[in-house]
Short mmCIF file of C-alpha atoms in Angstrom, two decimals:
data_model
loop_
_atom_site.label_atom_id
_atom_site.label_comp_id
_atom_site.label_asym_id
_atom_site.label_seq_id
_atom_site.Cartn_x
_atom_site.Cartn_y
_atom_site.Cartn_z
CA MET A 41 0.20 -0.34 0.45
CA ALA A 42 2.77 2.32 0.64
CA TRP A 43 6.87 1.90 1.48
CA ILE A 44 6.33 3.54 5.01
CA SER A 45 4.36 0.74 7.24
CA SER A 46 0.73 0.85 8.07
CA ALA A 47 0.34 2.80 10.68
CA THR A 48 -1.46 0.61 14.15
CA THR A 49 -3.29 1.15 16.61
CA ASP A 50 -1.58 -0.79 18.32
CA GLU A 51 0.56 1.87 19.84
CA ASP A 52 -2.89 4.52 20.27
CA PRO A 53 -2.09 6.10 23.43
CA THR A 54 -4.93 8.70 22.93
CA GLY A 55 -7.13 7.02 20.50
CA GLU A 56 -7.49 8.92 17.41
CA VAL A 57 -5.91 6.23 15.45
CA ALA A 58 -8.11 4.08 16.18
CA ALA A 59 -11.01 6.93 15.46
CA ALA A 60 -9.43 7.81 12.86
CA PHE A 61 -10.57 3.87 11.52
CA ASP A 62 -13.99 4.00 12.66
CA LYS A 63 -14.11 7.34 10.61
CA ASP A 64 -13.05 6.14 7.79
CA LEU A 65 -14.83 2.68 8.20
CA ALA A 66 -18.13 3.92 8.89
CA ALA A 67 -18.60 6.71 6.13
CA LEU A 68 -16.52 3.88 3.01
CA GLY A 69 -17.15 0.80 5.14
CA ARG A 70 -13.09 0.73 4.74
CA VAL A 71 -9.59 2.21 6.07
CA ALA A 72 -8.51 4.15 3.44
CA ASN A 73 -4.91 3.69 2.96
CA TYR A 74 -4.32 7.42 3.72
CA THR A 75 -5.64 7.61 6.76
CA ARG A 76 -3.08 4.56 7.35
CA VAL A 77 -0.57 7.28 6.29
CA PHE A 78 -0.82 10.10 8.47
CA ALA A 79 -2.25 8.17 11.27
CA HIS A 80 1.09 7.69 11.51
CA ARG A 81 0.79 11.89 12.85
CA PRO A 82 -2.57 11.81 14.01
CA GLU A 83 -2.42 15.76 14.85
CA VAL A 84 -0.64 16.14 11.32
CA LEU A 85 -4.45 13.57 9.78
CA ARG A 86 -6.64 16.31 12.57
CA GLY A 87 -5.08 19.77 11.63
CA TRP A 88 -5.42 18.13 7.45
CA GLN A 89 -8.08 17.68 8.57
CA GLY A 90 -9.78 20.97 10.25
CA LEU A 91 -8.14 23.17 7.44
CA ASN A 92 -10.34 20.93 4.36
CA GLY A 93 -12.70 20.92 6.28
CA ALA A 94 -12.35 25.21 6.00
CA ILE A 95 -11.82 25.15 2.53
CA LYS A 96 -14.27 23.22 1.62
CA GLY A 97 -16.54 25.85 2.38
CA MET A 98 -16.78 26.44 -0.96
CA ASP A 99 -19.38 25.86 -3.56
CA PRO A 100 -18.74 22.33 -3.68
CA ARG A 101 -18.98 21.50 -7.14
CA ARG A 102 -15.77 24.36 -8.15
CA TYR A 103 -14.04 22.02 -5.58
CA GLU A 104 -13.93 19.17 -6.74
CA VAL A 105 -13.00 20.43 -10.09
CA ALA A 106 -10.12 22.72 -8.71
CA THR A 107 -9.38 19.62 -6.16
CA THR A 108 -9.83 17.36 -9.22
CA ALA A 109 -7.53 19.72 -11.83
CA ALA A 110 -4.72 19.17 -9.70
CA ALA A 111 -4.84 16.61 -8.86
CA LEU A 112 -4.29 15.30 -12.28
CA ARG A 113 -1.55 18.25 -12.99
CA LEU A 114 0.44 16.40 -9.85
CA ARG A 115 -0.33 12.86 -11.09
CA SER A 116 -1.68 12.27 -8.51
CA SER A 117 -3.66 9.18 -9.26
CA TYR A 118 -5.03 8.16 -5.36
CA CYS A 119 -6.44 12.32 -5.44
CA ALA A 120 -7.75 12.15 -9.42
CA LEU A 121 -9.46 8.95 -8.65
CA ALA A 122 -11.58 10.46 -5.44
CA HIS A 123 -12.46 13.65 -6.42
CA GLY A 124 -13.22 12.84 -9.92
CA ASP A 125 -15.64 9.62 -8.32
CA VAL A 126 -16.92 12.68 -6.39
CA LEU A 127 -17.16 15.06 -9.49
CA ALA A 128 -18.94 12.12 -11.56
CA SER A 129 -20.94 11.24 -8.12
CA LYS A 130 -22.58 14.51 -7.47
CA HIS A 131 -21.51 16.85 -9.70
CA MET A 132 -21.45 15.89 -13.85
CA SER A 133 -21.96 12.67 -15.16
CA PRO A 134 -17.75 10.89 -15.46
CA ASP A 135 -18.36 12.28 -19.66
CA ALA A 136 -17.47 15.26 -18.51
CA VAL A 137 -15.13 14.37 -15.85
CA ARG A 138 -13.24 12.40 -18.87
CA ALA A 139 -13.32 15.82 -20.94
CA LEU A 140 -11.75 17.51 -17.71
CA ALA A 141 -9.66 14.48 -17.52
CA ASP A 142 -8.02 14.71 -21.04
CA GLY A 143 -8.61 18.08 -22.41
CA GLY A 144 -11.85 17.11 -24.44
CA GLU A 145 -14.90 18.44 -25.13
CA SER A 146 -18.75 18.72 -22.99
CA ALA A 147 -21.51 20.51 -23.17
CA GLU A 148 -22.08 20.02 -18.54
CA LEU A 149 -17.77 21.89 -18.48
CA THR A 150 -19.19 25.50 -18.30
CA ASP A 151 -16.45 27.80 -18.91
CA VAL A 152 -16.54 28.44 -14.69
CA ASP A 153 -15.38 24.65 -14.70
CA ARG A 154 -12.20 25.10 -17.15
CA ALA A 155 -11.72 28.51 -16.11
CA VAL A 156 -11.34 27.30 -11.57
CA ALA A 157 -9.66 23.96 -13.66
CA ARG A 158 -7.16 25.57 -15.90
CA LEU A 159 -5.92 28.18 -12.17
CA ALA A 160 -6.31 25.13 -10.02
CA GLY A 161 -3.96 23.76 -13.10
CA THR A 162 -1.44 26.37 -13.07
CA VAL A 163 -1.17 26.87 -9.41
CA ALA A 164 -0.85 23.15 -8.93
CA ALA A 165 2.29 22.79 -12.13
CA GLY A 166 4.46 25.85 -9.59
CA ALA A 167 2.79 29.04 -8.42
CA ALA A 168 6.60 30.76 -8.33
CA ASP A 169 5.98 30.89 -12.33
CA MET A 170 2.70 32.32 -12.25
CA ARG A 171 1.69 36.07 -12.87
CA ALA A 172 -1.78 38.12 -12.49
CA GLU A 173 -2.79 37.63 -15.13
CA ASP A 174 -3.40 33.87 -14.27
CA LEU A 175 -6.29 35.34 -12.39
CA ASP A 176 -7.84 37.82 -14.75
CA GLU A 177 -10.03 34.48 -16.50
CA LEU A 178 -11.78 34.16 -13.17
CA ARG A 179 -12.51 37.61 -12.37
CA GLY A 180 -14.15 37.91 -16.12
CA LEU A 181 -16.38 35.26 -15.36
CA GLY A 182 -16.96 37.55 -12.17
CA PHE A 183 -15.49 35.96 -9.81
CA ALA A 184 -14.49 38.00 -6.65
CA ASP A 185 -11.04 37.74 -4.58
CA ASP A 186 -12.50 35.26 -2.20
CA GLU A 187 -13.93 33.22 -4.34
CA ILE A 188 -10.63 33.02 -6.86
CA LEU A 189 -8.81 32.56 -3.57
CA ASP A 190 -11.25 29.32 -2.70
CA VAL A 191 -10.27 28.50 -6.29
CA VAL A 192 -5.85 28.63 -5.42
CA LEU A 193 -6.49 27.47 -1.51
CA ALA A 194 -7.58 24.00 -3.05
CA ALA A 195 -5.35 23.90 -6.04
CA ALA A 196 -2.40 24.40 -2.72
CA ALA A 197 -3.46 21.75 -0.04
CA ARG A 198 -3.65 19.67 -2.76
CA CYS A 199 -0.32 19.94 -3.54
CA PHE A 200 0.98 19.22 0.69
CA PHE A 201 -1.70 15.97 -0.01
CA SER A 202 -1.11 14.31 -2.61
CA THR A 203 2.74 15.21 -2.62
CA VAL A 204 2.84 13.86 0.68
CA LEU A 205 0.88 10.66 -0.64
CA ASP A 206 3.21 10.05 -3.28
CA ALA A 207 6.25 10.69 -1.92
CA VAL A 208 5.21 7.93 0.79
CA GLY A 209 4.02 5.46 -2.56
CA ALA A 210 0.31 5.66 -1.52
CA ARG A 211 -1.26 3.78 -4.09
CA PRO A 212 -5.07 4.23 -4.11
CA ASP A 213 -7.38 2.21 -2.36
CA ALA A 214 -8.65 -0.99 -4.41
CA ALA A 215 -11.81 0.30 -4.05
CA TYR A 216 -11.14 2.60 -6.94
CA ARG A 217 -11.05 -0.22 -9.37
CA ALA A 218 -15.09 -0.89 -9.65
CA LEU A 219 -15.10 2.72 -11.23
CA ASP A 220 -15.89 2.53 -14.69
CA ALA A 221 -13.26 2.04 -16.82
CA PRO A 222 -13.23 4.64 -18.71
CA LEU A 223 -13.70 7.09 -16.21
CA ARG A 224 -10.86 4.86 -14.08
CA GLU A 225 -8.76 5.22 -16.74
CA ALA A 226 -8.06 9.06 -16.94
CA LEU A 227 -8.35 9.83 -13.71
CA THR A 228 -5.06 7.09 -12.86
CA VAL A 229 -2.45 9.51 -14.18
CA GLY A 230 0.30 8.38 -11.68
CA ARG A 231 0.59 5.55 -9.14
CA PRO A 232 -1.23 2.55 -9.58
CA ILE A 233 -4.91 1.38 -7.78
CA ALA A 234 -3.23 -1.40 -5.27
CA GLU A 235 -4.37 -5.07 -5.19
CA ALA A 236 -6.04 -5.28 -2.55
#
């Protein structure tokens, strides 16, 4: 599952690891590979969940578009699969998500979707190379500065999370093998899905 061992509840004096595992079991029916990694440092997992929860206060579709686009740019299969799956199940069709992933056409993708994805991809590609003009497309679509910041926050947060997972070799959960094959293939842009 990863190049480092999975955290266990064997040495869990505060009960935070057990609580994280129980939360995953209740929500997913399994303990996610990313939880097994981050549970080595429960305080970091807790901090991540707090930060990510605050960022998710933005428009839900925009959050998922930005996060998926950043994950794709980072070649993070884990995050692209996770958030592409949310997009395909809650916000748009699998065909539209595939178009987002491969730059194809879909009537479901709005100008806002495409602009959010472009900005998130630009952030993930290297924010030090950005220019003020990179924000103009969203401004032209009526975005206020706080809404632009939301997209940047979602993309930048994904850079942290995806980088940690890939740096320790964490593979996407085997459950993602159940996704529609064309969608799964479009979102598997880096590490392969775990076998089990």
